CSV table of C-alpha atoms in Angstrom, one decimal:
chain,number,residue,atom,x,y,z
A,1,MET,CA,-13.8,-6.5,1.0
A,2,LYS,CA,-14.3,-3.2,2.9
A,3,LEU,CA,-11.2,-1.1,3.6
A,4,GLU,CA,-10.8,0.8,6.8
A,5,VAL,CA,-8.6,3.6,7.8
A,6,GLY,CA,-5.8,2.7,10.1
A,7,LYS,CA,-5.7,-1.0,9.2
A,8,GLY,CA,-2.8,-2.9,7.5
A,9,TYR,CA,-3.1,-4.7,4.2
A,10,ARG,CA,-0.9,-6.7,1.8
A,11,VAL,CA,-1.4,-7.7,-1.8
A,12,LYS,CA,-2.5,-11.4,-2.0
A,13,PRO,CA,0.0,-13.8,-3.3
A,14,HIS,CA,-0.2,-14.4,-7.1
A,15,CYS,CA,-2.2,-11.2,-7.6
A,16,LYS,CA,-1.0,-8.2,-9.6
A,17,ILE,CA,-2.3,-4.7,-8.9
A,18,GLU,CA,-1.1,-1.3,-10.0
A,19,GLY,CA,-1.2,1.9,-8.1
A,20,VAL,CA,0.0,5.5,-8.4
A,21,PHE,CA,3.1,6.1,-6.1
A,22,SER,CA,3.7,9.5,-4.7
A,23,TYR,CA,7.3,9.7,-5.9
A,24,VAL,CA,6.3,9.0,-9.6
A,25,ARG,CA,5.6,12.0,-11.8
A,26,ASN,CA,2.6,12.3,-14.2
A,27,GLY,CA,0.5,9.6,-12.3
A,28,LYS,CA,2.0,6.7,-14.0
A,29,LYS,CA,0.8,3.4,-12.6
A,30,LEU,CA,3.3,0.9,-11.3
A,31,PRO,CA,2.9,-2.7,-9.9
A,32,VAL,CA,2.6,-2.9,-6.1
A,33,PRO,CA,4.9,-5.7,-4.8
A,34,SER,CA,3.3,-8.2,-2.3
A,35,GLU,CA,6.4,-7.7,-0.1
A,36,TYR,CA,5.1,-4.3,0.9
A,37,SER,CA,2.8,-3.7,3.8
A,38,LEU,CA,0.1,-1.1,3.1
A,39,TRP,CA,-1.4,1.0,5.9
A,40,CYS,CA,-4.6,2.8,5.0
A,41,ALA,CA,-4.4,6.5,5.5
A,42,ALA,CA,-7.4,8.0,3.6
A,43,LEU,CA,-10.5,6.8,1.8
A,44,ASN,CA,-13.0,8.5,-0.5
A,45,ASN,CA,-15.7,7.1,-2.7
A,46,THR,CA,-13.3,5.8,-5.5
A,47,ARG,CA,-9.8,5.6,-4.1
A,48,ALA,CA,-7.7,4.7,-1.0
A,49,THR,CA,-4.4,6.0,-0.1
A,50,PHE,CA,-1.8,3.9,1.8
A,51,PHE,CA,1.5,4.5,3.5
A,52,VAL,CA,4.0,1.9,2.2
A,53,TYR,CA,6.2,-0.2,4.6
A,54,ARG,CA,8.9,-2.6,3.7
A,55,LYS,CA,10.5,-5.5,5.7
A,56,ARG,CA,13.8,-4.6,7.4
A,57,LYS,CA,16.8,-7.0,7.0
A,58,LYS,CA,17.0,-7.2,10.8
A,59,GLY,CA,13.3,-7.9,11.3
A,60,GLY,CA,10.4,-5.5,11.7
A,61,TRP,CA,8.9,-3.0,9.3
A,62,ILE,CA,10.2,0.4,8.1
A,63,LEU,CA,8.4,3.2,6.3
A,64,LEU,CA,9.4,3.6,2.7
A,65,LYS,CA,10.7,7.0,2.1
A,66,SER,CA,11.8,9.1,-1.0
A,67,ARG,CA,13.8,12.3,-0.3
A,68,LYS,CA,12.9,12.1,3.3
A,69,MET,CA,9.1,12.1,2.5
A,70,ALA,CA,6.9,9.1,3.3
A,71,VAL,CA,5.9,7.1,0.1
A,72,THR,CA,2.2,6.7,-0.5
A,73,VAL,CA,0.4,4.6,-3.1
A,74,THR,CA,-3.2,5.4,-4.3
A,75,LEU,CA,-5.4,2.4,-5.3
A,76,ASN,CA,-8.9,2.3,-6.8
A,77,LEU,CA,-11.4,0.7,-4.5
A,78,ASP,CA,-12.3,-1.9,-7.1
A,79,GLN,CA,-8.8,-3.4,-6.4
A,80,ALA,CA,-9.7,-4.1,-2.7
A,81,GLY,CA,-10.5,-7.7,-3.5
A,82,PHE,CA,-6.9,-8.3,-4.2
A,83,LEU,CA,-5.8,-7.2,-0.7
A,84,GLU,CA,-5.7,-9.2,2.5
A,85,GLU,CA,-5.8,-7.7,6.0
A,86,VAL,CA,-2.7,-8.2,8.2
A,87,ASP,CA,-2.2,-7.7,11.8
A,88,SER,CA,0.1,-4.9,13.2
A,89,LYS,CA,3.0,-7.3,13.6
A,90,GLY,CA,2.9,-8.1,9.9
């Protein structure tokens, strides 16, 4: 699967991938829940960086924040096969 900047993605059901979240020190990898919506912000030859959104209780999506900063997650491009593209409405 080819990733594109500005598109939305979600982890496929029953798939486990790990990424480096921006709020975690020392680059420790954590699992990325399939409930999160990931919006591709940057790509290079080996990695992709995504903004992380979560579902609101009242409906819609909200940007996940840590200390007023947007949370990002960095994934290796070899994990792209475990992502599925979603439309802007989620």
